[in-house]
PDB file of C-alpha atoms in Angstrom:
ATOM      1  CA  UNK A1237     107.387  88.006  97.835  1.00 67.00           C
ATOM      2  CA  UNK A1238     105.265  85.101  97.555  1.00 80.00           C
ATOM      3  CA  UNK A1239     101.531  85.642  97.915  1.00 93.00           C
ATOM      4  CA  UNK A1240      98.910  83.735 100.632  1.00 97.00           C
ATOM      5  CA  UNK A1241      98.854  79.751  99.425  1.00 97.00           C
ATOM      6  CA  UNK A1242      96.112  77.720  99.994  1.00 97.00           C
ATOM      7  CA  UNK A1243      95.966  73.785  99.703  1.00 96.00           C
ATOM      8  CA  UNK A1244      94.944  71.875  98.016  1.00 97.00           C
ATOM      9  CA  UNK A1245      93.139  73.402  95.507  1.00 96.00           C
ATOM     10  CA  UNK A1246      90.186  71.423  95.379  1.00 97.00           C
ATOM     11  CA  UNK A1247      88.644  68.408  97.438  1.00 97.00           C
ATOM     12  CA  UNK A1248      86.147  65.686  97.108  1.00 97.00           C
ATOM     13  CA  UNK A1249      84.309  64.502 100.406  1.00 97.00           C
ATOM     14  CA  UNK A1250      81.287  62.362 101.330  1.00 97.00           C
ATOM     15  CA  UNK A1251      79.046  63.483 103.677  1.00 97.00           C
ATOM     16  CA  UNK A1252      80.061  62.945 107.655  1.00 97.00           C
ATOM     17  CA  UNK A1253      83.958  63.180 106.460  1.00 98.00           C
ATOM     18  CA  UNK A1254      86.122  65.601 108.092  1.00 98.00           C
ATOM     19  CA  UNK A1255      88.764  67.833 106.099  1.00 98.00           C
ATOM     20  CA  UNK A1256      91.734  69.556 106.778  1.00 98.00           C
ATOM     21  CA  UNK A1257      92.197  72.918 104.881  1.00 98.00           C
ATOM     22  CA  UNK A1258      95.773  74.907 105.113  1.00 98.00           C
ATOM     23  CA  UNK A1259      96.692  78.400 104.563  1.00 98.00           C
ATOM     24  CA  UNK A1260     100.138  79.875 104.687  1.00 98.00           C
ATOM     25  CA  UNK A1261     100.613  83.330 105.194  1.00 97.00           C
ATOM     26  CA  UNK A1262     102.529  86.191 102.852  1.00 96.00           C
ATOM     27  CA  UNK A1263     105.835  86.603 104.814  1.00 95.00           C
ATOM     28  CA  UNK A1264     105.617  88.623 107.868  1.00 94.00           C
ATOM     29  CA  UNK A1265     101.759  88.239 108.146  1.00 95.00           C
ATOM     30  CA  UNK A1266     100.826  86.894 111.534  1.00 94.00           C
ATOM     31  CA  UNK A1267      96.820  86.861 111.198  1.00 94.00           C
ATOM     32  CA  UNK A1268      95.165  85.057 109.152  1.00 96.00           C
ATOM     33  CA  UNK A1269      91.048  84.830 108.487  1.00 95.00           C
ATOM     34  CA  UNK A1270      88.995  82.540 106.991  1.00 97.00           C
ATOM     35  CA  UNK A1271      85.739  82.841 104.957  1.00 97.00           C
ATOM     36  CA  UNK A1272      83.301  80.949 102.769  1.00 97.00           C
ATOM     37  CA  UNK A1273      81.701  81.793  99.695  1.00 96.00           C
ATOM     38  CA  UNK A1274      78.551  79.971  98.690  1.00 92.00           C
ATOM     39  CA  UNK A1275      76.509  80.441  95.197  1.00 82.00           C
ATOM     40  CA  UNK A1276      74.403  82.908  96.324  1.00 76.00           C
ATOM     41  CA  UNK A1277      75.880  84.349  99.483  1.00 82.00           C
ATOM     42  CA  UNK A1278      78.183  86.824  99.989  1.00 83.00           C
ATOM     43  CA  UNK A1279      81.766  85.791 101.614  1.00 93.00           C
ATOM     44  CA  UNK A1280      81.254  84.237 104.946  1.00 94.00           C
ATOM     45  CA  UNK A1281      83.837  84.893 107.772  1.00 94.00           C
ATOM     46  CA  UNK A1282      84.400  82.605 109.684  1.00 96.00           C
ATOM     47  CA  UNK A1283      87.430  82.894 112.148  1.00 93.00           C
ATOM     48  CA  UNK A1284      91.059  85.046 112.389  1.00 94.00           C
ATOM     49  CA  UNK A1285      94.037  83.908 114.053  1.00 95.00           C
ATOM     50  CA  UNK A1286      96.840  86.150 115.601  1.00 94.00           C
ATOM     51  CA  UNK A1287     100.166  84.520 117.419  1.00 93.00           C
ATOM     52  CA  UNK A1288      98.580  81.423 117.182  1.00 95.00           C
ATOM     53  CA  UNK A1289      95.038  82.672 119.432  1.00 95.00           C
ATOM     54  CA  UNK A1290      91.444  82.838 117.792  1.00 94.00           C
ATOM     55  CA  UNK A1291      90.274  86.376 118.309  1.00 91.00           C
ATOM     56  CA  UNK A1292      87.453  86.307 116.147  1.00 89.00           C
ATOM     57  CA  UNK A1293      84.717  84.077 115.521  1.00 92.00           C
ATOM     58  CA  UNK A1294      81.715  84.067 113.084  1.00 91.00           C
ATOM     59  CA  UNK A1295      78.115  82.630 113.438  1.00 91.00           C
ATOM     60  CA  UNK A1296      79.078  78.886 112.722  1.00 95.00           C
ATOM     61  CA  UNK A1297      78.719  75.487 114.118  1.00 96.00           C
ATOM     62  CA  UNK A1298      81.815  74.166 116.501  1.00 96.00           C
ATOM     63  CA  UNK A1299      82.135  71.509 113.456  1.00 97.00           C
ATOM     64  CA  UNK A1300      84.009  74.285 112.103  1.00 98.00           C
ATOM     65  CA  UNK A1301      87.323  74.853 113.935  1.00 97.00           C
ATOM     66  CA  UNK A1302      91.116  75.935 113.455  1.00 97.00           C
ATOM     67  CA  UNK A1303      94.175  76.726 114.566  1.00 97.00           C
ATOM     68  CA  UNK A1304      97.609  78.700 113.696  1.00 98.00           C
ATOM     69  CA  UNK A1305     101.286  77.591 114.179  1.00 97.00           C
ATOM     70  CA  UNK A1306     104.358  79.065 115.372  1.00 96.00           C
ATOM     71  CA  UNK A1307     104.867  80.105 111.957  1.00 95.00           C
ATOM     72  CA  UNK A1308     101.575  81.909 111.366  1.00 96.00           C
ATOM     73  CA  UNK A1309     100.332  78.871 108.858  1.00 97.00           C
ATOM     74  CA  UNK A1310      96.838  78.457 110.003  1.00 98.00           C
ATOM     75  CA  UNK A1311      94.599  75.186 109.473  1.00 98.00           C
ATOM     76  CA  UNK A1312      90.593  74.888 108.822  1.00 98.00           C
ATOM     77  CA  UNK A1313      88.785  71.534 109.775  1.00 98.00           C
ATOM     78  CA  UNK A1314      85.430  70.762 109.594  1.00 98.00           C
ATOM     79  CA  UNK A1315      84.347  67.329 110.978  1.00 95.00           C
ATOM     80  CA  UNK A1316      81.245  65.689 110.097  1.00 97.00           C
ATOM     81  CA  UNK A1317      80.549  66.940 106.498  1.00 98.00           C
ATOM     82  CA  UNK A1318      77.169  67.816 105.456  1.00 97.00           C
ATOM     83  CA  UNK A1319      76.274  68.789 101.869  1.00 96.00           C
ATOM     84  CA  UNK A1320      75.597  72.629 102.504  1.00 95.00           C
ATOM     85  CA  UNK A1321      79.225  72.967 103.387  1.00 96.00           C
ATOM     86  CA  UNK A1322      80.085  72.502  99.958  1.00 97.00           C
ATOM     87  CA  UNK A1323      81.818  75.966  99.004  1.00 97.00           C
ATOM     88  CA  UNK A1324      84.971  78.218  98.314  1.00 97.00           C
ATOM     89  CA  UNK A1325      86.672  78.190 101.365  1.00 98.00           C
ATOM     90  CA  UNK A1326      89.149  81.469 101.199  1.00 98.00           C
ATOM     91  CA  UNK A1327      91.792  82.745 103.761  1.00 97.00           C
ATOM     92  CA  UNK A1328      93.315  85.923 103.743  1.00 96.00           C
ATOM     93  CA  UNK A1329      96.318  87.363 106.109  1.00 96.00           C
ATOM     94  CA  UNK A1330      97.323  90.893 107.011  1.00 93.00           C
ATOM     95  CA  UNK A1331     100.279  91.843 109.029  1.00 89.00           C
ATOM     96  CA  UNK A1332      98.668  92.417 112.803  1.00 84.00           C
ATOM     97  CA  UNK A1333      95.139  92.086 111.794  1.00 82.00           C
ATOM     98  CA  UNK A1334      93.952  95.546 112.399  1.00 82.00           C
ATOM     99  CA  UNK A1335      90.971  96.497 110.251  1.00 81.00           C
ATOM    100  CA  UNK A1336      92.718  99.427 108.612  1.00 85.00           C
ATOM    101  CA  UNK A1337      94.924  97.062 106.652  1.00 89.00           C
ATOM    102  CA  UNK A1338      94.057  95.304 103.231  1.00 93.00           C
ATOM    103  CA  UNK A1339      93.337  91.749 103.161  1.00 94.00           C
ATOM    104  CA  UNK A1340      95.622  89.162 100.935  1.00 96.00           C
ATOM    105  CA  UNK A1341      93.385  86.371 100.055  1.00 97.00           C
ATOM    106  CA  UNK A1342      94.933  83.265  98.538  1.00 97.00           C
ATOM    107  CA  UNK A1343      93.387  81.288  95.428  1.00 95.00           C
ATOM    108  CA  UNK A1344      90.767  79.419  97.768  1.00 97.00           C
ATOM    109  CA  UNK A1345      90.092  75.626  98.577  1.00 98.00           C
ATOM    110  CA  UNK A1346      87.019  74.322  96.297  1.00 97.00           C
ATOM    111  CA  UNK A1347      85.007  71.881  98.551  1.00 97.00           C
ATOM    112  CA  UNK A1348      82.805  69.365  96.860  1.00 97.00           C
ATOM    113  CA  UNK A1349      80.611  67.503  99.945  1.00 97.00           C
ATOM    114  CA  UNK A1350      78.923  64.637  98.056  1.00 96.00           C
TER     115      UNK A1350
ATOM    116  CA  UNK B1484      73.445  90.230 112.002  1.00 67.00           C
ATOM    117  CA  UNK B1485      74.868  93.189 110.053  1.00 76.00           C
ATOM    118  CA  UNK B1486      73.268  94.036 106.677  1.00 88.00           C
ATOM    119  CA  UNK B1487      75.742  94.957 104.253  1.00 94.00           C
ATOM    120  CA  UNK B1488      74.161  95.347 100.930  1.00 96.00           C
ATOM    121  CA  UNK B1489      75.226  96.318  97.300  1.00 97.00           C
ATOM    122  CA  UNK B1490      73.544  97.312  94.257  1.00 97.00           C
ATOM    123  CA  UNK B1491      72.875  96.767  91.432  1.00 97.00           C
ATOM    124  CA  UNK B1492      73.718  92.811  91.189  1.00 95.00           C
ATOM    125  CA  UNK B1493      75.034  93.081  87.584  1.00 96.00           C
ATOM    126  CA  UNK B1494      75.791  95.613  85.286  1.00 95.00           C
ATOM    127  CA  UNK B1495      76.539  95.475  81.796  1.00 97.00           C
ATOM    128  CA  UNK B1496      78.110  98.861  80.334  1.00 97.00           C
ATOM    129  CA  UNK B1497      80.051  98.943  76.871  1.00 97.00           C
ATOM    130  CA  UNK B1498      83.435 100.086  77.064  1.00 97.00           C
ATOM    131  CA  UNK B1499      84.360 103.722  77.829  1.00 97.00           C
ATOM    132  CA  UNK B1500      81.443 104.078  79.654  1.00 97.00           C
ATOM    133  CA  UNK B1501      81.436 105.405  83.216  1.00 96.00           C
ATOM    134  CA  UNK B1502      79.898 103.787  85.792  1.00 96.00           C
ATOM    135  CA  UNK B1503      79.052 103.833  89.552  1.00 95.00           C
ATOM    136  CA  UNK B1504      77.467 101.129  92.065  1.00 95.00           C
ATOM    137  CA  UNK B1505      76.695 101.672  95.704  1.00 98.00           C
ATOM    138  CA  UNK B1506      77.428  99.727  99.110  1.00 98.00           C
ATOM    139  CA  UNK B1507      75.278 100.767 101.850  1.00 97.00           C
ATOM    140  CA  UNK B1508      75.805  99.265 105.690  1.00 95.00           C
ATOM    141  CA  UNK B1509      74.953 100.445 109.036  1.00 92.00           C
ATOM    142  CA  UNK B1510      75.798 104.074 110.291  1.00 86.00           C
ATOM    143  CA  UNK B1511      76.524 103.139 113.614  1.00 84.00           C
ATOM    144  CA  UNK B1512      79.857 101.953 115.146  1.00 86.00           C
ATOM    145  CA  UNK B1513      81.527 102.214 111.642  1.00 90.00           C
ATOM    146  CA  UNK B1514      85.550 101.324 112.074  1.00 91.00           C
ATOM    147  CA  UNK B1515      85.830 100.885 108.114  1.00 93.00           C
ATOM    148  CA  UNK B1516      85.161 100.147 104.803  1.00 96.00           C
ATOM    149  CA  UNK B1517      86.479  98.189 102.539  1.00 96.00           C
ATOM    150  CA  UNK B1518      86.159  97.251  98.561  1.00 98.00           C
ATOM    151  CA  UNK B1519      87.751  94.414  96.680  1.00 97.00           C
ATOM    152  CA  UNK B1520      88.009  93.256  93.097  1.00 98.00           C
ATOM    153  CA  UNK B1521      87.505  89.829  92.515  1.00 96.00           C
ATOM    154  CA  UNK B1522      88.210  88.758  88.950  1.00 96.00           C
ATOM    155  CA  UNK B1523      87.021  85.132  87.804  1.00 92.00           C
ATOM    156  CA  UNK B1524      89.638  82.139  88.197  1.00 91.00           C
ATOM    157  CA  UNK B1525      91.556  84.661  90.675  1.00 94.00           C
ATOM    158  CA  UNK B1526      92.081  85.674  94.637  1.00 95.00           C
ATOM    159  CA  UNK B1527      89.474  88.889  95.651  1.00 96.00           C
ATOM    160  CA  UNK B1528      92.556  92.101  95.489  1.00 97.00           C
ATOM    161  CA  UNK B1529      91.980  95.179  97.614  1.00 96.00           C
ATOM    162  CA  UNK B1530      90.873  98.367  96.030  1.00 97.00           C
ATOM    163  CA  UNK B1531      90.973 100.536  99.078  1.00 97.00           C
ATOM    164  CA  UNK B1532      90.501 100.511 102.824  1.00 95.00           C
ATOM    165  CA  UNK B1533      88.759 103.826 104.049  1.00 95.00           C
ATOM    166  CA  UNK B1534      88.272 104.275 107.737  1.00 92.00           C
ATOM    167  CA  UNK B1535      87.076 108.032 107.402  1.00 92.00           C
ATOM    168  CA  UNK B1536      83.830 110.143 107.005  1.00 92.00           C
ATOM    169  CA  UNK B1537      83.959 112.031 103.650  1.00 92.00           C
ATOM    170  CA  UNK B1538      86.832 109.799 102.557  1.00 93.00           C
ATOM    171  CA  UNK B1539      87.655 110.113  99.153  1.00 96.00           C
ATOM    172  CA  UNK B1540      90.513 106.879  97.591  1.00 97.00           C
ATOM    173  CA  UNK B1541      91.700 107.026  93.989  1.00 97.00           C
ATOM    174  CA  UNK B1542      93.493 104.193  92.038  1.00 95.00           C
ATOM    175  CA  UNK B1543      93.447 105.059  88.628  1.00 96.00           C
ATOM    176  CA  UNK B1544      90.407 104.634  86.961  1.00 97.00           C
ATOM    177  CA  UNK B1545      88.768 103.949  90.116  1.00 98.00           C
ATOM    178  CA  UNK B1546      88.007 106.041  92.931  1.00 98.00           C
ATOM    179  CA  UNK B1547      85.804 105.375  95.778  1.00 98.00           C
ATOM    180  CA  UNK B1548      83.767 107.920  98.237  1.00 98.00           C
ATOM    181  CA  UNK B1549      82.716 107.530 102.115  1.00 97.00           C
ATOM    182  CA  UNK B1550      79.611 108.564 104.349  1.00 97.00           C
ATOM    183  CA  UNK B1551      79.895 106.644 107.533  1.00 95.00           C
ATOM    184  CA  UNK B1552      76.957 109.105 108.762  1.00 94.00           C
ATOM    185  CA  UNK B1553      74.267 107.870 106.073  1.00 94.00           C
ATOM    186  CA  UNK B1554      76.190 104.209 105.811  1.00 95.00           C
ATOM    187  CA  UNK B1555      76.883 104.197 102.077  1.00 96.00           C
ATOM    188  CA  UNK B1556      79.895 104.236  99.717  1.00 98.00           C
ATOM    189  CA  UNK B1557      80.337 105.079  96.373  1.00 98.00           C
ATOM    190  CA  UNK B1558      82.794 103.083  93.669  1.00 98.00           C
ATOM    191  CA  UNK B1559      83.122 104.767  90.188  1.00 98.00           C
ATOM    192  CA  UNK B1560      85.040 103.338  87.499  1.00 98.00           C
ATOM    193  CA  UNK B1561      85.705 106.222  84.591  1.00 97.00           C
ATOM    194  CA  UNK B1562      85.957 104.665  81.295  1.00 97.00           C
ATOM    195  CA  UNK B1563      85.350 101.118  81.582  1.00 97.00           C
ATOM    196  CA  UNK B1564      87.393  98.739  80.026  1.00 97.00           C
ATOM    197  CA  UNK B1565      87.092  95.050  79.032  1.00 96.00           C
ATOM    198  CA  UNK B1566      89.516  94.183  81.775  1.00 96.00           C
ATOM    199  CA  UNK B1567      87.488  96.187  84.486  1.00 97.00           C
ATOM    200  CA  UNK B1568      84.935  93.408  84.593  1.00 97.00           C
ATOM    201  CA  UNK B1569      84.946  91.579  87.469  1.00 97.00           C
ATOM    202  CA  UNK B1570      82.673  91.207  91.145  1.00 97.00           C
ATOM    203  CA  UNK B1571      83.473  94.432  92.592  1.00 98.00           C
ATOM    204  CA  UNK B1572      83.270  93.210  97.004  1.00 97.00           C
ATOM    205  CA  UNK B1573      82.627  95.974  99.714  1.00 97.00           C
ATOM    206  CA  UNK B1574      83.299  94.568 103.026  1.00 95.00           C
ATOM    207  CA  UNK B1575      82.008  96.750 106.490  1.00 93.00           C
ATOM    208  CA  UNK B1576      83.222  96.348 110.097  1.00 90.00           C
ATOM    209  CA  UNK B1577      82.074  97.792 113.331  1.00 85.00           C
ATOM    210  CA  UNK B1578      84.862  96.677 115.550  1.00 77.00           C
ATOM    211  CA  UNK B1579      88.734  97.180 115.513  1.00 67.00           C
ATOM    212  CA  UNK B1580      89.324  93.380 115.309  1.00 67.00           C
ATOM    213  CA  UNK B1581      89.883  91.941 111.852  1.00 67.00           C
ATOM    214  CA  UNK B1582      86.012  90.889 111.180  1.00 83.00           C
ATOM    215  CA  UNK B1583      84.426  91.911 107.968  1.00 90.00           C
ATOM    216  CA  UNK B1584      81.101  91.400 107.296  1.00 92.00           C
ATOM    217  CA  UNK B1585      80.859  91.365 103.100  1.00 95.00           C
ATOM    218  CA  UNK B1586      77.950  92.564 100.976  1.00 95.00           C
ATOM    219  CA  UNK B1587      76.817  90.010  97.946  1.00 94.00           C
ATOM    220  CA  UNK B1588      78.780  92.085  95.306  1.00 96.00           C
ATOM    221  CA  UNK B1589      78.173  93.694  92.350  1.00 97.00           C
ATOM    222  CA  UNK B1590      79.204  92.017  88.994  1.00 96.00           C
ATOM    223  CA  UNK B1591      80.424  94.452  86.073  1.00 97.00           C
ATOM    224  CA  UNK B1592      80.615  93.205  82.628  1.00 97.00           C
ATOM    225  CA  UNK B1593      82.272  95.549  80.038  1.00 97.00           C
ATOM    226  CA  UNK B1594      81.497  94.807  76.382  1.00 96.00           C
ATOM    227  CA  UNK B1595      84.425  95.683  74.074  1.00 94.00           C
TER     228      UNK B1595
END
């Protein structure tokens, strides 16, 4: 069973860029979550998808936004770069999102905001 | 703002010692707790999920201990090895909804 995959791996970006970060889901998995990691702060979340609906948001600016597909693959985009949101930007999906299950994070999206 | 905190930072222990590092969170409106390993170069991997006071999760050399009414958990590795050492993640929530808050970690380094 293949495992959560992020792309890409890494990205370069200049300050007032926008990116596009994607996340598929392990088989089956219909919510996914996003978090960042920053040196010096724990992981971050920052929103979960179900059947293609937010139901969760964290304590960051609307520049941060996504959304999830038929197919539970989610998307992250943040518009208008800014050096601070250089980080690790991890998802993780679990089968219905309840917070007795285990999260499957993928290998993370390394953000460089220059 | 939920304060999820973990000590000690680091730890350094030589191998086949035992060790033990604490996550402590809020005691009120605890759904569940949750620790992860997260191993450089890799994705974090769940240890255990415990949703219960007094819970008590084994996995091997690891086990893991609950007290929603005090807000702190206990992770114990017995024997430490070389491949133990990693950033060991506990993760709280106080809603049903998939929203973890995360504490900053606590990184073990065992010394062959």
């Amino acid at each position: 069973k293949a495992g959560v995959t992020q792309t890409p791996r890494y990205l370069i970006k200049t300050r007032g860029q926008q990116v596009t970060l994607s996340c598929s889901p392990i088989s089956g998995h219909r919510s996914v979550s996003w978090y960042q990691q920053t040196p010096g702060q724990g992981l971050q979340f920052l929103f979960e998808y179900f059947s293609e609906t937010q139901r969760n948001k964290g304590n960051f600016p609307g520049r941060f936004s996504g959304r999830q597909f038929s197919n539970s693959r989610s998307e992250m985009n943040v518009s208008t770069l800014e050096l601070g949101d250089s980080a690790l930007y991890l998802c993780a999906s679990t089968i219905v999102g309840s917070i007795g299950e285990k999260l499957f994070f993928g290998s993370g999206t390394q953000l460089s905001v220059l | 703002i939920l304060n999820v905190e973990q000590s000690p930072q680091s730890l350094h222990v030589q191998e086949g010692d035992s060790t033990n590092f604490t996550c402590s969170f809020p005691s009120s409106n605890f759904y569940a707790l949750h620790w992860y390993r997260w191993e450089t170069a890799k994705s974090p991997e769940a240890l255990f999920v415990m949703t219960l006071n007094g819970d008590e999760k084994k996995k091997g050399r690891i086990s893991a201990t609950l007290n929603t009414k005090e807000g702190y958990s206990y992770l114990y590795i017995k024997g430490s090895q070389p491949e133990d050492s990693a950033t060991y993640l506990c993760a709280f929530s106080d809603n049903a909804g998939n929203m973890l808050t995360f504490g900053g970690g606590t990184r073990l380094m065992v010394k062959p």
